[in-house]
Structure formats: structure tokens, C-alpha cells
Amino acid sequence: MATDAMTRSSGGEGAPTPSAWKALAGAAYRPYWLDDPGRPGPRPALVGEERCDLLVVGGGYSGLWTALIAKERDPAREVVLVEGQEIGWAASGRNGGFCAASLTHGLGNGAARWPAELAELERLGHRNLDAIESAVERYGIDCDFERTGEIDVATEPYQVAELCEAAQLAAELGVGEQEFLDRDAVRAEVDSPTFLAGLWDRRGVAMLHPAKLAWGLARACAELGVRIYEHTPAERLASAGAAMAVRTPFGRVRARQVALATNAFPSLVRRVRPYITPVYDHALMTEPLNQEQLDAIGWRGRQGLSDTANHFHYFRLTADQRVLWGGYDIVYRYGGRVRAEYDHHPATYRTLAQHFFRCFPQLEGVRFSHAWGGAIDTCSRFSAFFGSAHGGRVAYALGYTGLGVGATRFGAEVMLDLLAGERTERTRLEMVRSKPLPFPPEPVRWAGIGITQWSMTRADENGGRRNLWLKAMDKVGLGFDS
């Protein structure tokens, strides 16, 4: 094959406009969030042997929440965390900063998969978001946390009806504060000529600075006594008598229990690997907007926004009045490889820039300061799954599919429940006890993802009508998203 990258086609939209080319000139190819003068210095790598009660593998949100909550539950527990690069350098420092209460990638996905326990999942999800807000305040984490909510916007007529149905479902479940906005109402909140309607989840989503959240959680962990090692990839997991042993390049950790928080990277439990396929998502960040530009688009409520197509965009304002604009293309690499050179995809940056000015033509002349990408741990049911191995001494949570900023804290609690052997309100859930369908091996995976991407594009272009392939995937519960 000519290339190992598969990207959603831009579908006959033509070459990028001069505005898009000009706006990208000079953009730095690195994550805006990590390009911060307050970024902490590196921590030492592990050299030699460590012993502990709990070893956490992975220094993103999933691992940090696990370490933090483990110490909160039992301050005497010895906890070690190892990270292959630096805290928050992967998805936790590259995402859009949307911290959602949903544990199921939205009401629609939850209703399709776990209708009997959807109300309970929503209750637990909102409680989880409340707990994140409390932790940010309790530990003094300066991460620009704003509980402004999110507006899902319709940009095609058929999507208006979908938002009405979602509003009705939310009302039936008594979930949060969700308000349907007609064309005039949504444009009064954020003014784009492409917006036809909106659904505003007022309390179910917070905006934050993702890297600062990771750095703040790491500081809180260290203050509670967690020993953190960076540049320490976990290479091998094996039983060592009654304990577990994890080999690293320059040492080894022996632990009574292990929590795996590796997400898009290959799991140390090999049988879990077919359930995950990494895909690449990308984003742009504008220069700071001046007051005239801000007035032109409104957006006084600072909500996060997302359109409702299969290939969707997400966008929000930062604390320094920039616009983050991401999503749309989903880039898959043959074999599910995760490599640093895959983080950037200039063709996607050009597509995103063109779409930005289509959404906000009143921002003509704005330039982008940063462009970046990163891997997402996608699974076929679009939401996290959980499990244990090695006789209950090892737990894992992964498959957040782009909605892990909030849900990783819930996943951390599930992993700790599983390691404790406790039957809790979380471990009793069918969502927790079940697994998604695994992805097939290559080259079937490559072909299947290609057909699915093409079909999703066709659905977006044809009033949301799903073809036979997508209907079959829906029927067996196998999906592909980011």
C-alpha cells in the first residue's frame, strides 16, 4: 500500500482558501497547552529497585487520579507511579480541555448500550464531575476550571431534530440542566451563520487547561507521598511470587498490586490489546482575540461547543481569549502504531483552518499560533471498559475514546475497587462488567475502518442517513469514533 495513514476524506471541498493558508503560516507544531512557561521541570527516572503496595503505570489523568485516590483512601499505602515520558505529555496534555460528566460518550450512546442503567450512569457521572471540581479546589490546582457547560450545535437541518430528541431524553431521565436553543437563541450565545439550533448542557461540562490539571494532580500526589518517576517506561509485567514485578529500562518495581493506565499505548496485559485501536485527533489554536473580534462572535458565556456530525468539530475559548478548534479528521495508522512523528498531519490542519473561517467568517484575518495532534484510545463502544488480570492483582481501565478528561477519575475508582475485590455501586454496573467487541486483526481492521470512515462521510453528506454497513455495525455494537 502507498501509505500507512488513513484519513477521513474532505469530500470534494476543494483546495484550502488563501485565508486558511495565511492563517497557518508561522504556527508552531506543538501543543499549545504544553508550551507553557509554568511547565514543571522533569522528575528523575527510576534506577534500581523499588517496592510498594500499589504501582501505577502511566502519568496521564488515569494514572494520576488512581494514585491520588489510592492515597486518599489509605494514606499509609505506599504508591509508586512510573511514566514513560513526562507527566501529561500525551493525551492529557493535548486534548481540548472539555471535562464532561458523561461516562458513556453522550446520552445517545448510553441509551443504545445500557438503557436500564443509564439514569444511574448519569448520576454517577455528575457526581464524578462534582468530585473533580472539589479536588481542584481542595488541592489548589490552578487549571482555569470553568463550569460553563457545552452547547451541541446543529449545522444541518436533520441535526435539529436529533437535538430535539436528545433534549426529550434528557428531560425524561431528569438529567442536569439541558436546554434546547432555536436558531436565534443559539446565535445569541455564540454567533455563527452555520448554527441552526443548539442543546445547552449547562452543568454537565467544565472547561479547563488540560496540562495544568495534570501537573496539579501530580503535585497533589507528590504532596501525599506518591513517588513519581518520569522517563521510566514499563516494559514487562510478570508475577513474582505473591507480588507483581514490572521491568523498566534501568530498574524494576515489585508491587502487591498494579494499576495499568496506559490508554492508547500497548497494554502490558496482551489479551487486552485487540480492544483498543489508537487514532489521531488534531487541533488548532488561534492567537488571542481582541475585544472587537470577541464582540463579533459573542460567546460571552464561554461555553464549550461541538457540532453533531459524525466527523465533528469541537471548539472553546481559553483563559487568554484564544479559540481552540479541533476534531473532524480521524487519522488511523496501519497496525495501530503510536509514534511521535504521527502527531502532525498538515493536510488536516489545512482542512480545520478552512472550516474555522466557514464557521466564523467574521474572524477573517485571525492567525493560528499552534497546531498539534495526538493519539486517542478508541474502542468499539466509544466509552471506557475495565478489568483485572493476574488473579486480581492487576487492574486496567482504557478505551475512553476522546472523553477521558472527566471519565478517567471514575475509571480510577473502578480500578481501585477491582484491586480491593469490592462489590460497589461501580463494579455492579453492566457497563463495568462487560467488554466492547474487539477490533479484528490487520488487514481486516484497516479495511473495516476505511469502509466505516467512508460510510460516515456519506452519512454526513446525505442528511444523516446511515447506509447498510453502518446499520450492520450498529446492530452488532461495533463502532469507530474519536
Short mmCIF file of C-alpha atoms in Angstrom, two decimals:
data_model
loop_
_atom_site.label_atom_id
_atom_site.label_comp_id
_atom_site.label_asym_id
_atom_site.label_seq_id
_atom_site.Cartn_x
_atom_site.Cartn_y
_atom_site.Cartn_z
CA MET A 1 0.00 0.00 0.00
CA ALA A 2 1.21 3.51 -0.72
CA THR A 3 0.79 4.84 2.80
CA ASP A 4 0.02 3.53 6.25
CA ALA A 5 -2.18 6.53 7.13
CA MET A 6 -5.93 6.54 6.65
CA THR A 7 -7.73 9.86 7.00
CA ARG A 8 -11.32 10.89 6.57
CA SER A 9 -11.57 12.49 3.11
CA SER A 10 -12.56 16.13 2.95
CA GLY A 11 -15.11 15.18 0.33
CA GLY A 12 -14.74 17.48 -2.63
CA GLU A 13 -14.37 20.70 -0.65
CA GLY A 14 -11.57 21.90 -2.89
CA ALA A 15 -8.17 23.31 -2.02
CA PRO A 16 -7.80 25.37 1.16
CA THR A 17 -8.65 29.05 0.74
CA PRO A 18 -5.95 31.74 0.85
CA SER A 19 -7.28 32.69 4.28
CA ALA A 20 -6.59 29.19 5.58
CA TRP A 21 -3.06 29.11 4.16
CA LYS A 22 -2.24 32.55 5.53
CA ALA A 23 -3.70 31.83 8.97
CA LEU A 24 -1.48 28.75 9.37
CA ALA A 25 1.73 30.49 8.32
CA GLY A 26 4.06 30.58 11.29
CA ALA A 27 2.01 28.27 13.52
CA ALA A 28 4.14 26.27 15.96
CA TYR A 29 3.79 22.49 15.55
CA ARG A 30 3.47 21.71 19.24
CA PRO A 31 0.61 21.51 21.76
CA TYR A 32 -0.39 24.93 23.00
CA TRP A 33 -1.11 23.61 26.50
CA LEU A 34 2.39 22.16 26.92
CA ASP A 35 4.02 25.30 25.53
CA ASP A 36 3.63 26.99 28.90
CA PRO A 37 6.25 28.82 30.98
CA GLY A 38 4.81 27.20 34.10
CA ARG A 39 5.57 23.69 32.88
CA PRO A 40 7.32 21.88 35.74
CA GLY A 41 10.85 20.54 35.38
CA PRO A 42 11.46 16.84 34.76
CA ARG A 43 11.43 14.31 37.56
CA PRO A 44 14.15 11.65 37.82
CA ALA A 45 13.93 8.25 36.18
CA LEU A 46 13.83 5.05 38.22
CA VAL A 47 17.24 3.46 38.64
CA GLY A 48 17.45 0.29 40.71
CA GLU A 49 14.66 -1.50 42.53
CA GLU A 50 11.52 -0.10 44.14
CA ARG A 51 8.96 -1.84 46.35
CA CYS A 52 5.46 -0.61 47.04
CA ASP A 53 1.88 -1.60 47.77
CA LEU A 54 0.49 -0.14 44.53
CA LEU A 55 2.31 0.58 41.28
CA VAL A 56 0.54 2.87 38.81
CA VAL A 57 1.77 2.64 35.22
CA GLY A 58 1.08 5.85 33.29
CA GLY A 59 1.31 9.53 34.17
CA GLY A 60 -1.79 10.87 32.45
CA TYR A 61 -5.13 11.58 34.09
CA SER A 62 -6.00 7.92 34.53
CA GLY A 63 -2.81 7.12 36.44
CA LEU A 64 -2.73 10.39 38.39
CA TRP A 65 -6.31 10.04 39.64
CA THR A 66 -5.60 6.42 40.59
CA ALA A 67 -2.55 7.36 42.63
CA LEU A 68 -4.28 10.31 44.26
CA ILE A 69 -7.46 8.46 45.23
CA ALA A 70 -5.44 5.47 46.45
CA LYS A 71 -3.65 7.75 48.92
CA GLU A 72 -6.90 9.44 49.89
CA ARG A 73 -8.47 6.06 50.65
CA ASP A 74 -5.44 4.80 52.59
CA PRO A 75 -2.75 7.40 53.42
CA ALA A 76 -0.43 4.63 54.66
CA ARG A 77 -0.43 2.83 51.31
CA GLU A 78 2.91 3.08 49.51
CA VAL A 79 2.22 4.20 45.94
CA VAL A 80 4.70 4.49 43.08
CA LEU A 81 3.86 5.94 39.66
CA VAL A 82 6.03 5.45 36.57
CA GLU A 83 5.65 7.45 33.37
CA GLY A 84 7.42 6.67 30.09
CA GLN A 85 7.93 10.33 29.15
CA GLU A 86 6.77 13.27 31.30
CA ILE A 87 3.59 13.85 33.25
CA GLY A 88 0.75 14.89 30.95
CA TRP A 89 2.79 14.85 27.72
CA ALA A 90 0.39 12.55 25.82
CA ALA A 91 -3.42 12.82 25.56
CA SER A 92 -3.73 14.51 28.96
CA GLY A 93 -1.73 17.49 27.73
CA ARG A 94 -3.09 17.61 24.17
CA ASN A 95 -6.88 17.41 24.47
CA GLY A 96 -9.42 20.20 24.12
CA GLY A 97 -9.98 20.66 27.85
CA PHE A 98 -13.63 19.54 27.84
CA CYS A 99 -14.27 17.86 31.21
CA ALA A 100 -17.65 16.13 30.82
CA ALA A 101 -19.88 14.39 33.32
CA SER A 102 -20.90 11.75 30.77
CA LEU A 103 -19.35 8.33 31.30
CA THR A 104 -20.95 6.90 28.15
CA HIS A 105 -19.84 9.33 25.41
CA GLY A 106 -23.19 11.05 25.50
CA LEU A 107 -26.78 10.14 26.29
CA GLY A 108 -27.44 8.60 22.89
CA ASN A 109 -24.61 6.09 23.13
CA GLY A 110 -25.51 5.26 26.72
CA ALA A 111 -29.18 4.75 25.85
CA ALA A 112 -28.26 2.42 22.99
CA ARG A 113 -25.94 0.26 25.10
CA TRP A 114 -27.12 0.37 28.74
CA PRO A 115 -30.70 1.69 28.76
CA ALA A 116 -31.60 0.00 32.05
CA GLU A 117 -28.81 1.71 33.98
CA LEU A 118 -28.49 4.97 32.06
CA ALA A 119 -30.06 7.04 34.83
CA GLU A 120 -27.59 5.55 37.33
CA LEU A 121 -24.65 6.15 34.98
CA GLU A 122 -25.69 9.78 34.59
CA ARG A 123 -26.00 10.20 38.35
CA LEU A 124 -22.54 8.72 38.90
CA GLY A 125 -21.12 10.84 36.09
CA HIS A 126 -22.40 14.10 37.54
CA ARG A 127 -21.15 13.07 40.98
CA ASN A 128 -17.76 12.36 39.42
CA LEU A 129 -17.62 15.82 37.84
CA ASP A 130 -18.54 17.37 41.19
CA ALA A 131 -15.68 15.41 42.78
CA ILE A 132 -13.23 16.73 40.16
CA GLU A 133 -14.33 20.27 40.88
CA SER A 134 -13.91 19.64 44.61
CA ALA A 135 -10.43 18.18 44.15
CA VAL A 136 -9.33 21.14 42.02
CA GLU A 137 -10.40 23.45 44.84
CA ARG A 138 -9.11 21.26 47.70
CA TYR A 139 -5.61 20.88 46.25
CA GLY A 140 -5.38 24.40 44.87
CA ILE A 141 -4.95 23.24 41.26
CA ASP A 142 -4.79 26.33 39.04
CA CYS A 143 -6.15 24.89 35.79
CA ASP A 144 -8.62 27.58 34.64
CA PHE A 145 -11.58 25.40 35.70
CA GLU A 146 -14.86 26.93 34.45
CA ARG A 147 -18.13 25.01 34.73
CA THR A 148 -19.73 26.81 31.81
CA GLY A 149 -21.34 23.80 30.17
CA GLU A 150 -21.33 22.81 26.50
CA ILE A 151 -23.61 23.54 23.56
CA ASP A 152 -24.07 20.86 20.91
CA VAL A 153 -24.91 22.74 17.73
CA ALA A 154 -26.81 21.66 14.62
CA THR A 155 -25.34 22.81 11.33
CA GLU A 156 -27.64 20.75 9.09
CA PRO A 157 -31.48 20.60 9.20
CA TYR A 158 -31.63 16.92 10.14
CA GLN A 159 -29.47 17.58 13.19
CA VAL A 160 -32.09 19.95 14.63
CA ALA A 161 -34.48 17.02 15.03
CA GLU A 162 -31.72 14.97 16.67
CA LEU A 163 -31.12 17.70 19.22
CA CYS A 164 -34.84 17.85 19.99
CA GLU A 165 -34.84 14.10 20.62
CA ALA A 166 -31.78 14.40 22.86
CA ALA A 167 -33.45 17.18 24.85
CA GLN A 168 -36.53 14.99 25.33
CA LEU A 169 -34.42 12.02 26.51
CA ALA A 170 -32.58 14.24 28.99
CA ALA A 171 -35.89 15.53 30.33
CA GLU A 172 -37.25 12.00 30.73
CA LEU A 173 -34.17 10.98 32.71
CA GLY A 174 -34.15 14.19 34.73
CA VAL A 175 -30.51 14.72 33.75
CA GLY A 176 -28.87 18.02 34.59
CA GLU A 177 -29.94 21.33 33.06
CA GLN A 178 -30.27 20.79 29.31
CA GLU A 179 -31.95 23.50 27.27
CA PHE A 180 -32.90 23.37 23.59
CA LEU A 181 -31.97 26.56 21.73
CA ASP A 182 -33.55 27.53 18.43
CA ARG A 183 -31.57 29.33 15.74
CA ASP A 184 -31.93 32.79 17.25
CA ALA A 185 -31.25 31.58 20.79
CA VAL A 186 -28.08 29.67 19.91
CA ARG A 187 -26.73 32.57 17.83
CA ALA A 188 -27.41 34.88 20.77
CA GLU A 189 -24.95 32.74 22.75
CA VAL A 190 -22.33 32.27 20.00
CA ASP A 191 -22.84 33.86 16.61
CA SER A 192 -22.09 31.72 13.58
CA PRO A 193 -24.07 31.73 10.33
CA THR A 194 -23.75 27.93 10.28
CA PHE A 195 -25.68 27.38 13.55
CA LEU A 196 -29.31 26.24 13.17
CA ALA A 197 -30.03 25.10 16.76
CA GLY A 198 -28.30 24.02 19.93
CA LEU A 199 -28.62 21.91 23.05
CA TRP A 200 -27.00 23.52 26.07
CA ASP A 201 -25.89 21.23 28.86
CA ARG A 202 -25.46 23.92 31.48
CA ARG A 203 -23.78 21.97 34.31
CA GLY A 204 -22.56 18.75 32.74
CA VAL A 205 -19.29 20.01 31.25
CA ALA A 206 -16.44 22.17 32.55
CA MET A 207 -13.69 23.87 30.55
CA LEU A 208 -10.11 23.70 31.84
CA HIS A 209 -6.42 23.88 30.93
CA PRO A 210 -5.65 20.17 30.47
CA ALA A 211 -1.89 20.23 31.05
CA LYS A 212 -2.24 22.35 34.19
CA LEU A 213 -4.74 19.82 35.54
CA ALA A 214 -2.21 17.00 35.01
CA TRP A 215 0.63 18.99 36.56
CA GLY A 216 -1.56 19.95 39.51
CA LEU A 217 -2.65 16.36 40.11
CA ALA A 218 1.00 15.25 40.04
CA ARG A 219 1.90 17.90 42.61
CA ALA A 220 -1.01 16.80 44.82
CA CYS A 221 0.09 13.16 44.52
CA ALA A 222 3.67 14.01 45.50
CA GLU A 223 2.48 16.02 48.48
CA LEU A 224 0.56 12.94 49.68
CA GLY A 225 3.67 10.80 49.38
CA VAL A 226 3.37 9.21 45.94
CA ARG A 227 6.82 8.53 44.47
CA ILE A 228 6.78 9.61 40.82
CA TYR A 229 9.36 8.58 38.22
CA GLU A 230 9.42 10.06 34.72
CA HIS A 231 11.25 8.76 31.63
CA THR A 232 10.61 5.28 33.03
CA PRO A 233 8.64 3.17 30.54
CA ALA A 234 7.20 -0.07 31.87
CA GLU A 235 8.49 -2.80 29.59
CA ARG A 236 7.33 -6.09 31.08
CA LEU A 237 4.82 -7.30 33.67
CA ALA A 238 5.19 -10.67 35.41
CA SER A 239 4.26 -12.48 38.59
CA ALA A 240 6.91 -12.52 41.31
CA GLY A 241 5.62 -14.85 43.97
CA ALA A 242 2.75 -13.16 45.78
CA ALA A 243 3.62 -9.83 44.17
CA MET A 244 3.93 -8.41 40.66
CA ALA A 245 7.13 -7.22 39.05
CA VAL A 246 7.39 -4.54 36.37
CA ARG A 247 10.65 -4.22 34.47
CA THR A 248 11.86 -0.77 33.38
CA PRO A 249 14.98 0.16 31.36
CA PHE A 250 17.15 0.74 34.42
CA GLY A 251 15.31 -0.98 37.22
CA ARG A 252 12.36 -2.94 38.49
CA VAL A 253 9.32 -2.33 40.68
CA ARG A 254 7.88 -5.05 42.90
CA ALA A 255 4.33 -4.27 43.98
CA ARG A 256 1.48 -6.09 45.67
CA GLN A 257 -0.89 -4.59 43.10
CA VAL A 258 -0.61 -2.81 39.75
CA ALA A 259 -2.98 -0.35 38.05
CA LEU A 260 -2.43 -0.01 34.30
CA ALA A 261 -3.26 3.44 32.93
CA THR A 262 -1.63 3.20 29.51
CA ASN A 263 -4.68 4.01 27.35
CA ALA A 264 -3.60 4.34 23.68
CA PHE A 265 -0.25 2.65 24.26
CA PRO A 266 0.09 -1.15 24.13
CA SER A 267 -1.16 -2.73 27.35
CA LEU A 268 1.16 -4.89 29.45
CA VAL A 269 -1.78 -7.34 29.54
CA ARG A 270 -1.56 -8.58 25.96
CA ARG A 271 -5.08 -10.02 25.77
CA VAL A 272 -6.47 -6.51 26.19
CA ARG A 273 -4.73 -5.08 23.11
CA PRO A 274 -7.35 -6.11 20.47
CA TYR A 275 -9.97 -4.00 22.25
CA ILE A 276 -8.12 -0.75 21.51
CA THR A 277 -7.06 0.97 18.34
CA PRO A 278 -5.23 4.30 18.53
CA VAL A 279 -6.43 7.07 16.22
CA TYR A 280 -5.06 10.57 15.81
CA ASP A 281 -7.00 13.74 16.50
CA HIS A 282 -5.77 17.26 15.72
CA ALA A 283 -6.39 20.82 16.85
CA LEU A 284 -5.53 24.42 16.09
CA MET A 285 -5.21 27.34 18.49
CA THR A 286 -5.69 30.95 17.42
CA GLU A 287 -3.79 33.95 18.60
CA PRO A 288 -5.60 35.87 21.38
CA LEU A 289 -8.73 37.64 20.10
CA ASN A 290 -9.11 41.35 20.69
CA GLN A 291 -12.32 42.85 22.07
CA GLU A 292 -13.69 43.73 18.63
CA GLN A 293 -13.23 40.15 17.45
CA LEU A 294 -14.83 38.77 20.60
CA ASP A 295 -17.79 41.10 20.19
CA ALA A 296 -18.22 39.91 16.61
CA ILE A 297 -18.87 36.32 17.73
CA GLY A 298 -20.49 36.95 21.11
CA TRP A 299 -19.58 33.91 23.22
CA ARG A 300 -19.93 35.79 26.49
CA GLY A 301 -20.91 32.57 28.31
CA ARG A 302 -17.60 30.86 27.42
CA GLN A 303 -19.30 27.51 26.87
CA GLY A 304 -17.61 24.69 25.03
CA LEU A 305 -19.16 23.87 21.66
CA SER A 306 -19.32 20.86 19.38
CA ASP A 307 -21.25 20.22 16.21
CA THR A 308 -23.20 16.98 15.85
CA ALA A 309 -21.94 15.45 12.60
CA ASN A 310 -20.22 12.05 12.56
CA HIS A 311 -17.00 13.90 11.74
CA PHE A 312 -17.44 16.71 14.24
CA HIS A 313 -15.59 19.79 15.38
CA TYR A 314 -15.11 20.86 18.99
CA PHE A 315 -14.18 24.41 19.96
CA ARG A 316 -13.84 26.61 23.04
CA LEU A 317 -12.29 29.78 24.43
CA THR A 318 -9.18 29.70 26.59
CA ALA A 319 -8.48 31.89 29.61
CA ASP A 320 -6.42 34.24 27.41
CA GLN A 321 -9.22 34.57 24.81
CA ARG A 322 -7.90 32.23 22.14
CA VAL A 323 -10.15 29.85 20.21
CA LEU A 324 -9.25 26.17 20.17
CA TRP A 325 -10.66 24.48 17.05
CA GLY A 326 -10.23 20.71 16.71
CA GLY A 327 -11.63 17.41 15.52
CA TYR A 328 -13.15 16.43 12.16
CA ASP A 329 -10.48 14.21 10.61
CA ILE A 330 -9.77 10.84 12.21
CA VAL A 331 -6.34 9.53 11.21
CA TYR A 332 -5.66 5.81 11.58
CA ARG A 333 -2.22 4.26 11.07
CA TYR A 334 -1.93 0.73 9.78
CA GLY A 335 -1.17 -1.70 12.59
CA GLY A 336 -2.27 0.70 15.32
CA ARG A 337 1.13 2.26 15.73
CA VAL A 338 1.74 5.11 18.18
CA ARG A 339 4.73 7.22 17.21
CA ALA A 340 5.77 10.83 17.77
CA GLU A 341 6.08 11.51 14.04
CA TYR A 342 2.36 10.74 13.63
CA ASP A 343 1.31 13.63 15.87
CA HIS A 344 1.27 16.12 12.99
CA HIS A 345 -0.85 15.98 9.83
CA PRO A 346 -0.59 19.19 7.77
CA ALA A 347 -3.47 18.23 5.46
CA THR A 348 -5.77 18.07 8.48
CA TYR A 349 -4.52 21.43 9.74
CA ARG A 350 -5.42 23.00 6.39
CA THR A 351 -8.89 21.41 6.45
CA LEU A 352 -9.50 22.59 10.01
CA ALA A 353 -8.41 26.14 9.15
CA GLN A 354 -10.77 26.27 6.19
CA HIS A 355 -13.66 25.04 8.34
CA PHE A 356 -12.86 27.57 11.06
CA PHE A 357 -13.39 30.52 8.73
CA ARG A 358 -16.54 28.93 7.34
CA CYS A 359 -17.93 28.81 10.87
CA PHE A 360 -16.68 32.26 11.87
CA PRO A 361 -16.26 34.40 8.74
CA GLN A 362 -16.28 37.48 10.97
CA LEU A 363 -12.83 36.37 12.24
CA GLU A 364 -11.21 36.73 8.83
CA GLY A 365 -7.56 37.66 9.34
CA VAL A 366 -7.07 35.79 12.62
CA ARG A 367 -3.96 33.62 12.66
CA PHE A 368 -3.25 30.30 14.34
CA SER A 369 -0.38 30.20 16.83
CA HIS A 370 -0.26 26.42 17.38
CA ALA A 371 -1.18 23.21 15.55
CA TRP A 372 -0.83 19.72 17.03
CA GLY A 373 -2.22 16.23 17.29
CA GLY A 374 -2.08 13.13 19.42
CA ALA A 375 -3.35 9.59 19.86
CA ILE A 376 -6.73 8.67 21.33
CA ASP A 377 -7.51 5.21 22.76
CA THR A 378 -10.60 4.31 20.73
CA CYS A 379 -12.71 1.26 21.50
CA SER A 380 -15.74 -0.07 19.65
CA ARG A 381 -18.33 1.09 22.18
CA PHE A 382 -16.94 4.67 22.46
CA SER A 383 -16.59 4.57 26.25
CA ALA A 384 -14.21 3.07 28.79
CA PHE A 385 -14.01 -0.59 29.74
CA PHE A 386 -12.42 -2.19 32.76
CA GLY A 387 -10.99 -5.46 34.00
CA SER A 388 -8.43 -7.32 36.07
CA ALA A 389 -5.70 -9.88 35.49
CA HIS A 390 -3.14 -11.99 37.35
CA GLY A 391 -5.62 -13.19 39.95
CA GLY A 392 -6.95 -9.74 40.70
CA ARG A 393 -3.54 -8.21 41.41
CA VAL A 394 -3.63 -6.12 38.23
CA ALA A 395 -6.44 -3.79 37.10
CA TYR A 396 -6.89 -1.74 33.95
CA ALA A 397 -9.21 0.94 32.55
CA LEU A 398 -8.96 2.19 28.98
CA GLY A 399 -10.93 2.99 25.83
CA TYR A 400 -12.12 6.48 26.76
CA THR A 401 -12.40 7.45 23.07
CA GLY A 402 -11.73 11.13 23.44
CA LEU A 403 -13.87 11.71 26.54
CA GLY A 404 -11.36 10.90 29.23
CA VAL A 405 -10.76 14.25 30.89
CA GLY A 406 -13.60 13.58 33.30
CA ALA A 407 -14.23 9.85 32.96
CA THR A 408 -10.67 8.86 33.91
CA ARG A 409 -11.40 9.76 37.52
CA PHE A 410 -14.33 7.33 37.50
CA GLY A 411 -12.06 4.73 35.87
CA ALA A 412 -9.51 5.22 38.63
CA GLU A 413 -12.15 4.45 41.26
CA VAL A 414 -13.21 1.34 39.35
CA MET A 415 -9.62 0.07 39.18
CA LEU A 416 -9.16 0.59 42.91
CA ASP A 417 -12.47 -1.16 43.63
CA LEU A 418 -11.38 -4.12 41.49
CA LEU A 419 -8.00 -4.34 43.21
CA ALA A 420 -9.74 -4.26 46.60
CA GLY A 421 -12.07 -7.06 45.50
CA GLU A 422 -15.03 -4.92 46.50
CA ARG A 423 -18.53 -5.10 45.07
CA THR A 424 -19.52 -1.44 44.84
CA GLU A 425 -22.11 0.64 43.02
CA ARG A 426 -19.49 0.98 40.29
CA THR A 427 -18.40 -2.65 39.93
CA ARG A 428 -22.03 -3.82 39.88
CA LEU A 429 -22.68 -1.89 36.67
CA GLU A 430 -23.17 -3.84 33.45
CA MET A 431 -21.02 -1.16 31.80
CA VAL A 432 -18.15 -2.10 34.12
CA ARG A 433 -18.67 -5.87 33.94
CA SER A 434 -18.94 -6.05 30.14
CA LYS A 435 -16.37 -5.59 27.39
CA PRO A 436 -16.64 -3.98 23.95
CA LEU A 437 -16.22 -6.08 20.84
CA PRO A 438 -12.54 -6.37 19.89
CA PHE A 439 -11.28 -4.93 16.64
CA PRO A 440 -10.30 -7.55 14.04
CA PRO A 441 -6.62 -8.11 13.17
CA GLU A 442 -4.92 -6.45 10.22
CA PRO A 443 -5.53 -6.14 7.34
CA VAL A 444 -9.25 -6.60 8.12
CA ARG A 445 -9.07 -3.80 10.69
CA TRP A 446 -7.58 -1.41 8.12
CA ALA A 447 -10.25 -2.27 5.53
CA GLY A 448 -13.09 -2.10 8.05
CA ILE A 449 -12.03 1.30 9.36
CA GLY A 450 -11.72 2.56 5.80
CA ILE A 451 -15.24 1.44 4.88
CA THR A 452 -16.60 2.88 8.12
CA GLN A 453 -14.92 6.24 7.56
CA TRP A 454 -16.27 6.42 4.02
CA SER A 455 -19.75 5.49 5.24
CA MET A 456 -19.69 8.11 8.00
CA THR A 457 -18.70 10.74 5.46
CA ARG A 458 -21.55 9.70 3.20
CA ALA A 459 -24.00 9.91 6.12
CA ASP A 460 -22.84 13.46 6.91
CA GLU A 461 -23.39 14.42 3.28
CA ASN A 462 -26.80 12.73 2.97
CA GLY A 463 -28.92 14.07 5.78
CA GLY A 464 -27.55 11.68 8.38
CA ARG A 465 -28.87 8.60 6.58
CA ARG A 466 -26.79 5.58 7.58
CA ASN A 467 -26.01 3.01 4.89
CA LEU A 468 -26.23 -0.76 5.27
CA TRP A 469 -22.66 -1.01 6.54
CA LEU A 470 -23.24 1.45 9.39
CA LYS A 471 -26.58 -0.16 10.24
CA ALA A 472 -24.86 -3.54 10.46
CA MET A 473 -22.14 -2.08 12.68
CA ASP A 474 -24.82 -0.51 14.89
CA LYS A 475 -26.62 -3.85 15.17
CA VAL A 476 -23.57 -5.77 16.41
CA GLY A 477 -22.34 -2.89 18.58
CA LEU A 478 -19.10 -2.27 16.68
CA GLY A 479 -18.22 1.35 16.04
CA PHE A 480 -15.34 3.67 15.26
CA ASP A 481 -15.02 7.21 16.55
CA SER A 482 -12.76 9.68 18.32
#
